[in-house]
PDB file of C-alpha atoms in Angstrom:
ATOM      1  CA  UNK A   1      45.857 137.421  39.690  1.00 46.00           C
ATOM      2  CA  UNK A   2      48.628 137.891  37.119  1.00 49.00           C
ATOM      3  CA  UNK A   3      48.488 141.265  35.266  1.00 49.00           C
ATOM      4  CA  UNK A   4      50.162 140.966  31.822  1.00 50.00           C
ATOM      5  CA  UNK A   5      48.521 143.984  30.465  1.00 47.00           C
ATOM      6  CA  UNK A   6      50.360 146.705  28.294  1.00 77.00           C
ATOM      7  CA  UNK A   7      47.134 148.911  28.485  1.00 82.00           C
ATOM      8  CA  UNK A   8      46.999 151.227  31.461  1.00 85.00           C
ATOM      9  CA  UNK A   9      43.844 153.049  30.534  1.00 90.00           C
ATOM     10  CA  UNK A  10      40.661 152.184  28.491  1.00 92.00           C
ATOM     11  CA  UNK A  11      38.404 154.473  26.642  1.00 92.00           C
ATOM     12  CA  UNK A  12      34.597 153.968  27.061  1.00 92.00           C
ATOM     13  CA  UNK A  13      32.820 154.802  23.903  1.00 88.00           C
ATOM     14  CA  UNK A  14      29.447 155.182  25.541  1.00 85.00           C
ATOM     15  CA  UNK A  15      26.096 154.591  24.168  1.00 85.00           C
ATOM     16  CA  UNK A  16      25.965 155.059  20.272  1.00 81.00           C
ATOM     17  CA  UNK A  17      24.187 158.268  19.477  1.00 81.00           C
ATOM     18  CA  UNK A  18      24.487 161.492  17.553  1.00 82.00           C
ATOM     19  CA  UNK A  19      26.769 164.303  19.163  1.00 82.00           C
ATOM     20  CA  UNK A  20      23.813 166.523  19.167  1.00 85.00           C
ATOM     21  CA  UNK A  21      22.040 164.335  21.689  1.00 87.00           C
ATOM     22  CA  UNK A  22      24.809 164.624  24.358  1.00 88.00           C
ATOM     23  CA  UNK A  23      23.058 167.237  26.493  1.00 91.00           C
ATOM     24  CA  UNK A  24      19.521 165.785  26.160  1.00 92.00           C
ATOM     25  CA  UNK A  25      20.871 162.376  27.154  1.00 92.00           C
ATOM     26  CA  UNK A  26      22.969 163.760  29.919  1.00 93.00           C
ATOM     27  CA  UNK A  27      19.914 165.524  31.286  1.00 94.00           C
ATOM     28  CA  UNK A  28      17.646 162.641  31.054  1.00 94.00           C
ATOM     29  CA  UNK A  29      19.973 160.172  32.696  1.00 94.00           C
ATOM     30  CA  UNK A  30      20.913 162.674  35.445  1.00 95.00           C
ATOM     31  CA  UNK A  31      17.239 163.072  36.310  1.00 96.00           C
ATOM     32  CA  UNK A  32      16.639 159.347  36.270  1.00 95.00           C
ATOM     33  CA  UNK A  33      19.811 158.858  38.614  1.00 95.00           C
ATOM     34  CA  UNK A  34      18.549 161.446  41.032  1.00 96.00           C
ATOM     35  CA  UNK A  35      14.978 160.035  41.129  1.00 94.00           C
ATOM     36  CA  UNK A  36      16.563 156.637  41.724  1.00 94.00           C
ATOM     37  CA  UNK A  37      18.562 157.628  44.542  1.00 95.00           C
ATOM     38  CA  UNK A  38      15.632 159.661  46.207  1.00 92.00           C
ATOM     39  CA  UNK A  39      13.168 156.922  45.586  1.00 90.00           C
ATOM     40  CA  UNK A  40      15.274 153.985  47.128  1.00 92.00           C
ATOM     41  CA  UNK A  41      16.403 156.404  49.925  1.00 92.00           C
ATOM     42  CA  UNK A  42      12.673 156.974  50.587  1.00 88.00           C
ATOM     43  CA  UNK A  43      11.931 153.335  50.722  1.00 88.00           C
ATOM     44  CA  UNK A  44      14.722 152.672  53.176  1.00 90.00           C
ATOM     45  CA  UNK A  45      13.454 155.605  55.313  1.00 88.00           C
ATOM     46  CA  UNK A  46       9.903 154.498  55.359  1.00 87.00           C
ATOM     47  CA  UNK A  47      10.499 150.967  56.261  1.00 87.00           C
ATOM     48  CA  UNK A  48      12.913 152.022  58.886  1.00 87.00           C
ATOM     49  CA  UNK A  49      10.417 154.466  60.446  1.00 84.00           C
ATOM     50  CA  UNK A  50       7.216 152.446  60.141  1.00 80.00           C
ATOM     51  CA  UNK A  51       7.131 149.417  62.588  1.00 78.00           C
ATOM     52  CA  UNK A  52       4.198 147.844  60.447  1.00 79.00           C
ATOM     53  CA  UNK A  53       6.724 147.270  57.715  1.00 80.00           C
ATOM     54  CA  UNK A  54       9.147 145.319  59.858  1.00 86.00           C
ATOM     55  CA  UNK A  55       8.411 142.146  58.075  1.00 88.00           C
ATOM     56  CA  UNK A  56      10.352 139.598  56.078  1.00 91.00           C
ATOM     57  CA  UNK A  57       9.027 140.950  52.795  1.00 87.00           C
ATOM     58  CA  UNK A  58      10.016 144.567  53.613  1.00 88.00           C
ATOM     59  CA  UNK A  59      13.365 143.443  55.069  1.00 93.00           C
ATOM     60  CA  UNK A  60      14.371 141.967  51.614  1.00 93.00           C
ATOM     61  CA  UNK A  61      12.899 145.114  49.933  1.00 90.00           C
ATOM     62  CA  UNK A  62      15.376 147.181  52.110  1.00 92.00           C
ATOM     63  CA  UNK A  63      18.228 145.003  50.668  1.00 95.00           C
ATOM     64  CA  UNK A  64      16.894 145.566  47.224  1.00 93.00           C
ATOM     65  CA  UNK A  65      16.684 149.349  47.566  1.00 92.00           C
ATOM     66  CA  UNK A  66      20.222 149.458  49.091  1.00 95.00           C
ATOM     67  CA  UNK A  67      21.526 147.269  46.162  1.00 95.00           C
ATOM     68  CA  UNK A  68      19.770 149.350  43.522  1.00 93.00           C
ATOM     69  CA  UNK A  69      21.249 152.605  44.761  1.00 94.00           C
ATOM     70  CA  UNK A  70      24.818 151.324  44.363  1.00 95.00           C
ATOM     71  CA  UNK A  71      23.892 149.367  41.239  1.00 94.00           C
ATOM     72  CA  UNK A  72      22.886 152.632  39.582  1.00 94.00           C
ATOM     73  CA  UNK A  73      25.909 154.498  41.044  1.00 95.00           C
ATOM     74  CA  UNK A  74      28.363 151.920  39.648  1.00 95.00           C
ATOM     75  CA  UNK A  75      27.390 152.656  36.085  1.00 94.00           C
ATOM     76  CA  UNK A  76      25.369 155.846  35.641  1.00 94.00           C
ATOM     77  CA  UNK A  77      27.869 158.640  36.933  1.00 94.00           C
ATOM     78  CA  UNK A  78      30.630 157.313  34.562  1.00 92.00           C
ATOM     79  CA  UNK A  79      28.059 157.241  31.734  1.00 92.00           C
ATOM     80  CA  UNK A  80      27.275 160.982  32.457  1.00 92.00           C
ATOM     81  CA  UNK A  81      30.991 161.631  32.408  1.00 91.00           C
ATOM     82  CA  UNK A  82      31.300 160.080  29.005  1.00 89.00           C
ATOM     83  CA  UNK A  83      28.400 162.257  27.828  1.00 88.00           C
ATOM     84  CA  UNK A  84      29.736 165.525  29.529  1.00 81.00           C
ATOM     85  CA  UNK A  85      33.132 165.660  28.097  1.00 79.00           C
ATOM     86  CA  UNK A  86      35.572 163.672  25.900  1.00 75.00           C
ATOM     87  CA  UNK A  87      38.090 163.379  28.849  1.00 79.00           C
ATOM     88  CA  UNK A  88      35.232 161.628  30.854  1.00 83.00           C
ATOM     89  CA  UNK A  89      35.581 158.611  28.507  1.00 88.00           C
ATOM     90  CA  UNK A  90      38.997 157.634  30.156  1.00 93.00           C
ATOM     91  CA  UNK A  91      39.002 154.978  32.737  1.00 93.00           C
ATOM     92  CA  UNK A  92      42.188 153.363  34.332  1.00 93.00           C
ATOM     93  CA  UNK A  93      42.812 149.651  34.259  1.00 92.00           C
ATOM     94  CA  UNK A  94      42.276 149.129  37.925  1.00 93.00           C
ATOM     95  CA  UNK A  95      39.251 151.383  37.962  1.00 94.00           C
ATOM     96  CA  UNK A  96      37.802 149.362  35.140  1.00 94.00           C
ATOM     97  CA  UNK A  97      38.528 146.199  37.016  1.00 94.00           C
ATOM     98  CA  UNK A  98      36.796 147.630  40.080  1.00 96.00           C
ATOM     99  CA  UNK A  99      33.626 148.669  38.095  1.00 96.00           C
ATOM    100  CA  UNK A 100      33.385 145.254  36.533  1.00 95.00           C
ATOM    101  CA  UNK A 101      33.634 143.529  40.033  1.00 96.00           C
ATOM    102  CA  UNK A 102      31.032 145.901  41.603  1.00 96.00           C
ATOM    103  CA  UNK A 103      28.825 145.585  38.712  1.00 94.00           C
ATOM    104  CA  UNK A 104      28.620 141.762  38.674  1.00 92.00           C
ATOM    105  CA  UNK A 105      28.701 141.676  42.401  1.00 95.00           C
ATOM    106  CA  UNK A 106      25.710 143.925  42.850  1.00 95.00           C
ATOM    107  CA  UNK A 107      23.954 142.391  39.736  1.00 92.00           C
ATOM    108  CA  UNK A 108      24.240 138.801  40.782  1.00 92.00           C
ATOM    109  CA  UNK A 109      23.402 139.620  44.304  1.00 95.00           C
ATOM    110  CA  UNK A 110      20.105 141.349  43.132  1.00 93.00           C
ATOM    111  CA  UNK A 111      19.603 138.213  41.020  1.00 92.00           C
ATOM    112  CA  UNK A 112      19.934 135.892  44.061  1.00 94.00           C
ATOM    113  CA  UNK A 113      17.839 138.299  46.061  1.00 94.00           C
ATOM    114  CA  UNK A 114      14.815 138.210  43.734  1.00 92.00           C
ATOM    115  CA  UNK A 115      15.010 134.414  43.948  1.00 93.00           C
ATOM    116  CA  UNK A 116      14.753 134.767  47.810  1.00 94.00           C
ATOM    117  CA  UNK A 117      11.857 137.218  47.570  1.00 91.00           C
ATOM    118  CA  UNK A 118       9.881 134.862  45.477  1.00 90.00           C
ATOM    119  CA  UNK A 119      10.520 132.078  47.892  1.00 92.00           C
ATOM    120  CA  UNK A 120       9.384 134.403  50.731  1.00 91.00           C
ATOM    121  CA  UNK A 121       6.030 135.079  48.685  1.00 87.00           C
ATOM    122  CA  UNK A 122       5.548 131.479  48.099  1.00 89.00           C
ATOM    123  CA  UNK A 123       5.762 130.708  51.929  1.00 91.00           C
ATOM    124  CA  UNK A 124       3.520 133.709  52.718  1.00 87.00           C
ATOM    125  CA  UNK A 125       0.764 132.670  50.417  1.00 83.00           C
ATOM    126  CA  UNK A 126       1.038 128.951  50.281  1.00 84.00           C
ATOM    127  CA  UNK A 127       1.758 128.440  53.799  1.00 87.00           C
ATOM    128  CA  UNK A 128       0.352 131.378  55.814  1.00 85.00           C
ATOM    129  CA  UNK A 129       0.083 129.456  59.104  1.00 86.00           C
ATOM    130  CA  UNK A 130       3.502 128.480  59.090  1.00 89.00           C
ATOM    131  CA  UNK A 131       4.971 131.590  57.579  1.00 90.00           C
ATOM    132  CA  UNK A 132       5.882 133.313  60.743  1.00 89.00           C
ATOM    133  CA  UNK A 133       7.736 130.404  62.289  1.00 90.00           C
ATOM    134  CA  UNK A 134       9.543 129.639  59.018  1.00 90.00           C
ATOM    135  CA  UNK A 135      10.659 133.114  58.222  1.00 92.00           C
ATOM    136  CA  UNK A 136      12.133 134.293  61.568  1.00 91.00           C
ATOM    137  CA  UNK A 137      14.512 137.190  61.847  1.00 89.00           C
ATOM    138  CA  UNK A 138      17.542 134.864  61.913  1.00 93.00           C
ATOM    139  CA  UNK A 139      16.422 132.919  58.829  1.00 94.00           C
ATOM    140  CA  UNK A 140      15.817 136.114  56.950  1.00 95.00           C
ATOM    141  CA  UNK A 141      19.304 137.452  57.874  1.00 95.00           C
ATOM    142  CA  UNK A 142      20.841 134.093  56.740  1.00 96.00           C
ATOM    143  CA  UNK A 143      19.107 134.366  53.474  1.00 96.00           C
ATOM    144  CA  UNK A 144      20.149 137.917  52.822  1.00 96.00           C
ATOM    145  CA  UNK A 145      23.712 137.282  53.747  1.00 96.00           C
ATOM    146  CA  UNK A 146      23.874 134.191  51.456  1.00 96.00           C
ATOM    147  CA  UNK A 147      22.750 136.353  48.497  1.00 96.00           C
ATOM    148  CA  UNK A 148      25.627 138.928  49.190  1.00 97.00           C
ATOM    149  CA  UNK A 149      28.194 136.167  49.738  1.00 96.00           C
ATOM    150  CA  UNK A 150      27.133 134.319  46.580  1.00 94.00           C
ATOM    151  CA  UNK A 151      27.109 137.561  44.546  1.00 94.00           C
ATOM    152  CA  UNK A 152      30.771 138.350  45.766  1.00 95.00           C
ATOM    153  CA  UNK A 153      32.048 134.861  44.828  1.00 93.00           C
ATOM    154  CA  UNK A 154      30.046 134.988  41.363  1.00 90.00           C
ATOM    155  CA  UNK A 155      31.713 138.462  40.648  1.00 92.00           C
ATOM    156  CA  UNK A 156      35.221 137.388  41.696  1.00 93.00           C
ATOM    157  CA  UNK A 157      35.144 134.503  39.112  1.00 88.00           C
ATOM    158  CA  UNK A 158      33.851 137.034  36.385  1.00 87.00           C
ATOM    159  CA  UNK A 159      36.654 139.510  37.140  1.00 92.00           C
ATOM    160  CA  UNK A 160      39.465 136.935  37.524  1.00 90.00           C
ATOM    161  CA  UNK A 161      38.617 135.392  34.158  1.00 87.00           C
ATOM    162  CA  UNK A 162      38.388 138.744  32.541  1.00 89.00           C
ATOM    163  CA  UNK A 163      41.622 140.469  33.594  1.00 90.00           C
ATOM    164  CA  UNK A 164      43.841 137.410  33.912  1.00 88.00           C
ATOM    165  CA  UNK A 165      44.361 137.946  29.947  1.00 88.00           C
ATOM    166  CA  UNK A 166      46.892 140.360  28.523  1.00 89.00           C
ATOM    167  CA  UNK A 167      45.517 143.565  26.865  1.00 90.00           C
ATOM    168  CA  UNK A 168      47.831 145.279  24.590  1.00 84.00           C
ATOM    169  CA  UNK A 169      45.541 147.404  22.385  1.00 75.00           C
ATOM    170  CA  UNK A 170      43.306 148.589  21.139  1.00 82.00           C
ATOM    171  CA  UNK A 171      41.842 150.165  24.307  1.00 87.00           C
ATOM    172  CA  UNK A 172      38.351 151.455  23.142  1.00 90.00           C
ATOM    173  CA  UNK A 173      35.477 149.599  24.974  1.00 90.00           C
ATOM    174  CA  UNK A 174      32.505 149.642  22.886  1.00 87.00           C
ATOM    175  CA  UNK A 175      30.224 150.219  25.964  1.00 88.00           C
ATOM    176  CA  UNK A 176      29.411 152.744  28.543  1.00 89.00           C
ATOM    177  CA  UNK A 177      30.826 150.896  31.333  1.00 92.00           C
ATOM    178  CA  UNK A 178      33.350 147.956  31.897  1.00 92.00           C
ATOM    179  CA  UNK A 179      31.710 144.622  31.218  1.00 89.00           C
ATOM    180  CA  UNK A 180      33.212 141.328  30.452  1.00 87.00           C
ATOM    181  CA  UNK A 181      31.976 140.655  26.782  1.00 85.00           C
ATOM    182  CA  UNK A 182      33.263 144.010  25.344  1.00 88.00           C
ATOM    183  CA  UNK A 183      36.484 143.948  27.305  1.00 90.00           C
ATOM    184  CA  UNK A 184      37.272 140.405  26.239  1.00 88.00           C
ATOM    185  CA  UNK A 185      37.222 141.601  22.534  1.00 87.00           C
ATOM    186  CA  UNK A 186      40.274 143.571  23.439  1.00 89.00           C
ATOM    187  CA  UNK A 187      42.345 140.814  24.779  1.00 89.00           C
ATOM    188  CA  UNK A 188      45.615 139.881  22.990  1.00 88.00           C
ATOM    189  CA  UNK A 189      45.013 136.191  23.451  1.00 86.00           C
ATOM    190  CA  UNK A 190      42.486 133.504  22.839  1.00 85.00           C
ATOM    191  CA  UNK A 191      39.267 134.188  24.769  1.00 85.00           C
ATOM    192  CA  UNK A 192      37.223 131.246  23.783  1.00 84.00           C
ATOM    193  CA  UNK A 193      37.614 129.412  27.055  1.00 82.00           C
ATOM    194  CA  UNK A 194      36.961 132.616  28.988  1.00 81.00           C
ATOM    195  CA  UNK A 195      33.883 133.261  27.030  1.00 80.00           C
ATOM    196  CA  UNK A 196      32.552 129.681  27.420  1.00 82.00           C
ATOM    197  CA  UNK A 197      33.107 129.793  31.278  1.00 78.00           C
ATOM    198  CA  UNK A 198      31.520 133.233  31.537  1.00 76.00           C
ATOM    199  CA  UNK A 199      28.736 132.015  29.289  1.00 77.00           C
ATOM    200  CA  UNK A 200      28.199 129.000  31.546  1.00 78.00           C
ATOM    201  CA  UNK A 201      28.685 130.803  34.754  1.00 76.00           C
ATOM    202  CA  UNK A 202      26.030 133.553  33.964  1.00 76.00           C
ATOM    203  CA  UNK A 203      23.893 131.056  32.277  1.00 76.00           C
ATOM    204  CA  UNK A 204      23.657 128.817  35.422  1.00 79.00           C
ATOM    205  CA  UNK A 205      23.175 131.721  37.747  1.00 82.00           C
ATOM    206  CA  UNK A 206      20.681 133.640  35.748  1.00 83.00           C
ATOM    207  CA  UNK A 207      18.687 130.892  34.243  1.00 84.00           C
ATOM    208  CA  UNK A 208      18.660 128.819  37.533  1.00 87.00           C
ATOM    209  CA  UNK A 209      17.313 131.889  39.499  1.00 89.00           C
ATOM    210  CA  UNK A 210      14.780 132.644  36.885  1.00 88.00           C
ATOM    211  CA  UNK A 211      13.564 129.048  36.788  1.00 90.00           C
ATOM    212  CA  UNK A 212      13.266 129.009  40.581  1.00 91.00           C
ATOM    213  CA  UNK A 213      11.292 132.229  40.428  1.00 91.00           C
ATOM    214  CA  UNK A 214       8.970 130.854  37.724  1.00 88.00           C
ATOM    215  CA  UNK A 215       8.435 127.544  39.767  1.00 91.00           C
ATOM    216  CA  UNK A 216       7.736 129.727  42.953  1.00 89.00           C
ATOM    217  CA  UNK A 217       5.059 131.794  41.226  1.00 86.00           C
ATOM    218  CA  UNK A 218       3.468 128.633  39.506  1.00 85.00           C
ATOM    219  CA  UNK A 219       2.948 127.260  43.017  1.00 87.00           C
ATOM    220  CA  UNK A 220       1.736 130.728  44.111  1.00 84.00           C
ATOM    221  CA  UNK A 221      -0.900 130.979  41.421  1.00 81.00           C
ATOM    222  CA  UNK A 222      -2.011 127.544  42.251  1.00 83.00           C
ATOM    223  CA  UNK A 223      -2.477 128.508  45.884  1.00 80.00           C
ATOM    224  CA  UNK A 224      -4.243 131.828  44.980  1.00 78.00           C
ATOM    225  CA  UNK A 225      -6.795 129.999  42.907  1.00 76.00           C
ATOM    226  CA  UNK A 226      -7.707 127.936  45.916  1.00 76.00           C
ATOM    227  CA  UNK A 227      -8.394 130.987  47.882  1.00 69.00           C
ATOM    228  CA  UNK A 228     -12.246 131.187  48.308  1.00 70.00           C
ATOM    229  CA  UNK A 229     -12.875 134.831  48.547  1.00 71.00           C
ATOM    230  CA  UNK A 230     -12.290 137.196  45.517  1.00 73.00           C
ATOM    231  CA  UNK A 231     -10.912 139.882  47.851  1.00 70.00           C
ATOM    232  CA  UNK A 232      -8.282 137.458  48.975  1.00 65.00           C
ATOM    233  CA  UNK A 233      -7.352 136.371  45.531  1.00 69.00           C
ATOM    234  CA  UNK A 234      -7.077 139.925  44.446  1.00 71.00           C
ATOM    235  CA  UNK A 235      -4.934 141.005  47.393  1.00 67.00           C
ATOM    236  CA  UNK A 236      -2.567 137.922  46.819  1.00 67.00           C
ATOM    237  CA  UNK A 237      -2.314 138.787  43.037  1.00 72.00           C
ATOM    238  CA  UNK A 238      -1.634 142.486  43.783  1.00 69.00           C
ATOM    239  CA  UNK A 239       1.136 141.511  46.221  1.00 65.00           C
ATOM    240  CA  UNK A 240       3.002 139.347  43.777  1.00 71.00           C
ATOM    241  CA  UNK A 241       2.308 141.502  40.634  1.00 73.00           C
ATOM    242  CA  UNK A 242       4.895 144.174  41.495  1.00 70.00           C
ATOM    243  CA  UNK A 243       7.528 141.544  42.174  1.00 75.00           C
ATOM    244  CA  UNK A 244       6.915 139.964  38.709  1.00 79.00           C
ATOM    245  CA  UNK A 245       7.195 143.295  36.778  1.00 78.00           C
ATOM    246  CA  UNK A 246      10.579 144.234  38.328  1.00 80.00           C
ATOM    247  CA  UNK A 247      11.856 140.524  37.782  1.00 83.00           C
ATOM    248  CA  UNK A 248      10.851 140.574  33.986  1.00 82.00           C
ATOM    249  CA  UNK A 249      12.516 143.946  33.589  1.00 81.00           C
ATOM    250  CA  UNK A 250      15.714 142.787  35.270  1.00 83.00           C
ATOM    251  CA  UNK A 251      16.152 139.183  33.933  1.00 84.00           C
ATOM    252  CA  UNK A 252      14.858 139.983  30.363  1.00 80.00           C
ATOM    253  CA  UNK A 253      17.520 142.319  29.215  1.00 79.00           C
ATOM    254  CA  UNK A 254      20.264 140.517  31.162  1.00 76.00           C
ATOM    255  CA  UNK A 255      19.388 137.116  29.572  1.00 76.00           C
ATOM    256  CA  UNK A 256      19.242 138.844  26.143  1.00 75.00           C
ATOM    257  CA  UNK A 257      22.823 140.138  26.499  1.00 74.00           C
ATOM    258  CA  UNK A 258      24.698 137.377  28.017  1.00 73.00           C
ATOM    259  CA  UNK A 259      23.029 134.256  26.740  1.00 70.00           C
ATOM    260  CA  UNK A 260      22.493 134.825  23.065  1.00 65.00           C
ATOM    261  CA  UNK A 261      25.139 133.791  20.470  1.00 58.00           C
ATOM    262  CA  UNK A 262      27.195 136.569  19.133  1.00 58.00           C
ATOM    263  CA  UNK A 263      26.903 140.287  20.237  1.00 57.00           C
ATOM    264  CA  UNK A 264      26.143 143.560  18.812  1.00 57.00           C
ATOM    265  CA  UNK A 265      27.567 146.662  20.536  1.00 58.00           C
ATOM    266  CA  UNK A 266      24.807 149.177  19.794  1.00 61.00           C
ATOM    267  CA  UNK A 267      22.114 146.725  20.668  1.00 70.00           C
ATOM    268  CA  UNK A 268      23.910 145.594  23.794  1.00 71.00           C
ATOM    269  CA  UNK A 269      24.418 149.159  24.956  1.00 73.00           C
ATOM    270  CA  UNK A 270      20.773 150.114  24.464  1.00 77.00           C
ATOM    271  CA  UNK A 271      19.448 147.073  26.202  1.00 79.00           C
ATOM    272  CA  UNK A 272      21.810 147.334  28.975  1.00 82.00           C
ATOM    273  CA  UNK A 273      20.195 150.760  29.911  1.00 85.00           C
ATOM    274  CA  UNK A 274      17.008 148.940  30.993  1.00 82.00           C
ATOM    275  CA  UNK A 275      18.504 146.949  33.807  1.00 81.00           C
ATOM    276  CA  UNK A 276      21.440 149.366  34.810  1.00 87.00           C
ATOM    277  CA  UNK A 277      19.408 152.523  34.590  1.00 89.00           C
ATOM    278  CA  UNK A 278      15.708 151.953  34.447  1.00 87.00           C
ATOM    279  CA  UNK A 279      15.218 148.999  36.844  1.00 86.00           C
ATOM    280  CA  UNK A 280      16.733 150.685  39.799  1.00 90.00           C
ATOM    281  CA  UNK A 281      14.242 153.430  39.204  1.00 89.00           C
ATOM    282  CA  UNK A 282      11.461 151.109  38.508  1.00 85.00           C
ATOM    283  CA  UNK A 283      11.732 149.262  41.802  1.00 81.00           C
ATOM    284  CA  UNK A 284      10.691 152.215  44.079  1.00 81.00           C
ATOM    285  CA  UNK A 285       8.002 153.268  41.644  1.00 81.00           C
ATOM    286  CA  UNK A 286       6.319 149.799  41.421  1.00 80.00           C
ATOM    287  CA  UNK A 287       6.645 148.977  45.102  1.00 72.00           C
ATOM    288  CA  UNK A 288       5.259 152.310  46.336  1.00 68.00           C
ATOM    289  CA  UNK A 289       2.481 152.906  43.569  1.00 63.00           C
ATOM    290  CA  UNK A 290       1.379 149.386  43.596  1.00 62.00           C
ATOM    291  CA  UNK A 291       1.640 148.646  47.425  1.00 67.00           C
ATOM    292  CA  UNK A 292      -1.047 150.051  49.606  1.00 69.00           C
ATOM    293  CA  UNK A 293       1.067 149.466  52.855  1.00 71.00           C
ATOM    294  CA  UNK A 294       3.969 151.489  51.552  1.00 71.00           C
ATOM    295  CA  UNK A 295       1.597 154.201  50.393  1.00 68.00           C
ATOM    296  CA  UNK A 296       0.023 154.279  53.646  1.00 73.00           C
ATOM    297  CA  UNK A 297       3.348 154.433  55.505  1.00 70.00           C
ATOM    298  CA  UNK A 298       4.416 157.365  53.218  1.00 68.00           C
ATOM    299  CA  UNK A 299       1.265 159.269  54.035  1.00 70.00           C
ATOM    300  CA  UNK A 300       1.898 158.655  57.899  1.00 69.00           C
ATOM    301  CA  UNK A 301       5.523 159.727  57.590  1.00 63.00           C
ATOM    302  CA  UNK A 302       4.272 162.865  55.586  1.00 62.00           C
ATOM    303  CA  UNK A 303       1.563 163.725  58.137  1.00 61.00           C
ATOM    304  CA  UNK A 304       3.970 163.430  60.980  1.00 58.00           C
ATOM    305  CA  UNK A 305       6.598 165.737  59.491  1.00 54.00           C
ATOM    306  CA  UNK A 306       3.960 168.333  58.732  1.00 52.00           C
ATOM    307  CA  UNK A 307       2.621 168.085  62.129  1.00 46.00           C
ATOM    308  CA  UNK A 308       6.104 168.524  63.644  1.00 54.00           C
ATOM    309  CA  UNK A 309       6.688 171.633  61.452  1.00 55.00           C
ATOM    310  CA  UNK A 310       3.402 173.138  62.599  1.00 54.00           C
ATOM    311  CA  UNK A 311       4.264 172.692  66.289  1.00 55.00           C
TER     312      UNK A 311
END
């Protein structure tokens, strides 16, 4: 990658807000970040400890929780620094590059993972008798690995296209983290080709994944309607409802930011909070409160720890 930049440091302008809201926003986002880390760590622990959860669905959920922990860590701590002190807004050129790469790497990997999880639910509900043979451990590992490799490749394209351009000022990024659209506005060269390639690249990935997820759930709904017992239909719907909630919360804001013509800094910053801050917190909440198996596993882990302390 050829670096022709004259800028050595960028300044993150953060979320548009009144100065009086610095401390309240800092407190709110800090609490959300801590809860996100604790919630996802708890899911990892419960799935690890409870052998009943050693299934393909929870194997992919483990990957999702791991991604969400780092996805939140890539953006939230730096956002807290921008709220905590003026000096916290500074970010070096190479740190900005690393943040953009990690953000798109984890974000696109999560995008691919949601698609794999919808395919897993489709097989479990539409082909229950063949599910165990189709989703063996090796198959699950290959699917999970492919999501990570695809996310890495996708992010490498985004990062290369963004930082191959010269940046000679201004250095103020109108966002709370380094993302391609606000950074490209600072380039000292024509960015139309870059913007078009990035638009197509993200459009193909996000829209393609979302379309595959929709198709999977259309097939799932058709299969659920063919289940004879009302209890079976209710259980199948409940299993998929949590996945649908987090998918909509993740894809909705992302498609809004990257695939609409034009861009508004204030709107993009607020909308980005949903999938960078709230979605990583929403995943453990939804998958624990709406999932009887996880709640039962949590109670078992809690009762075992209490019993151990009593002894």
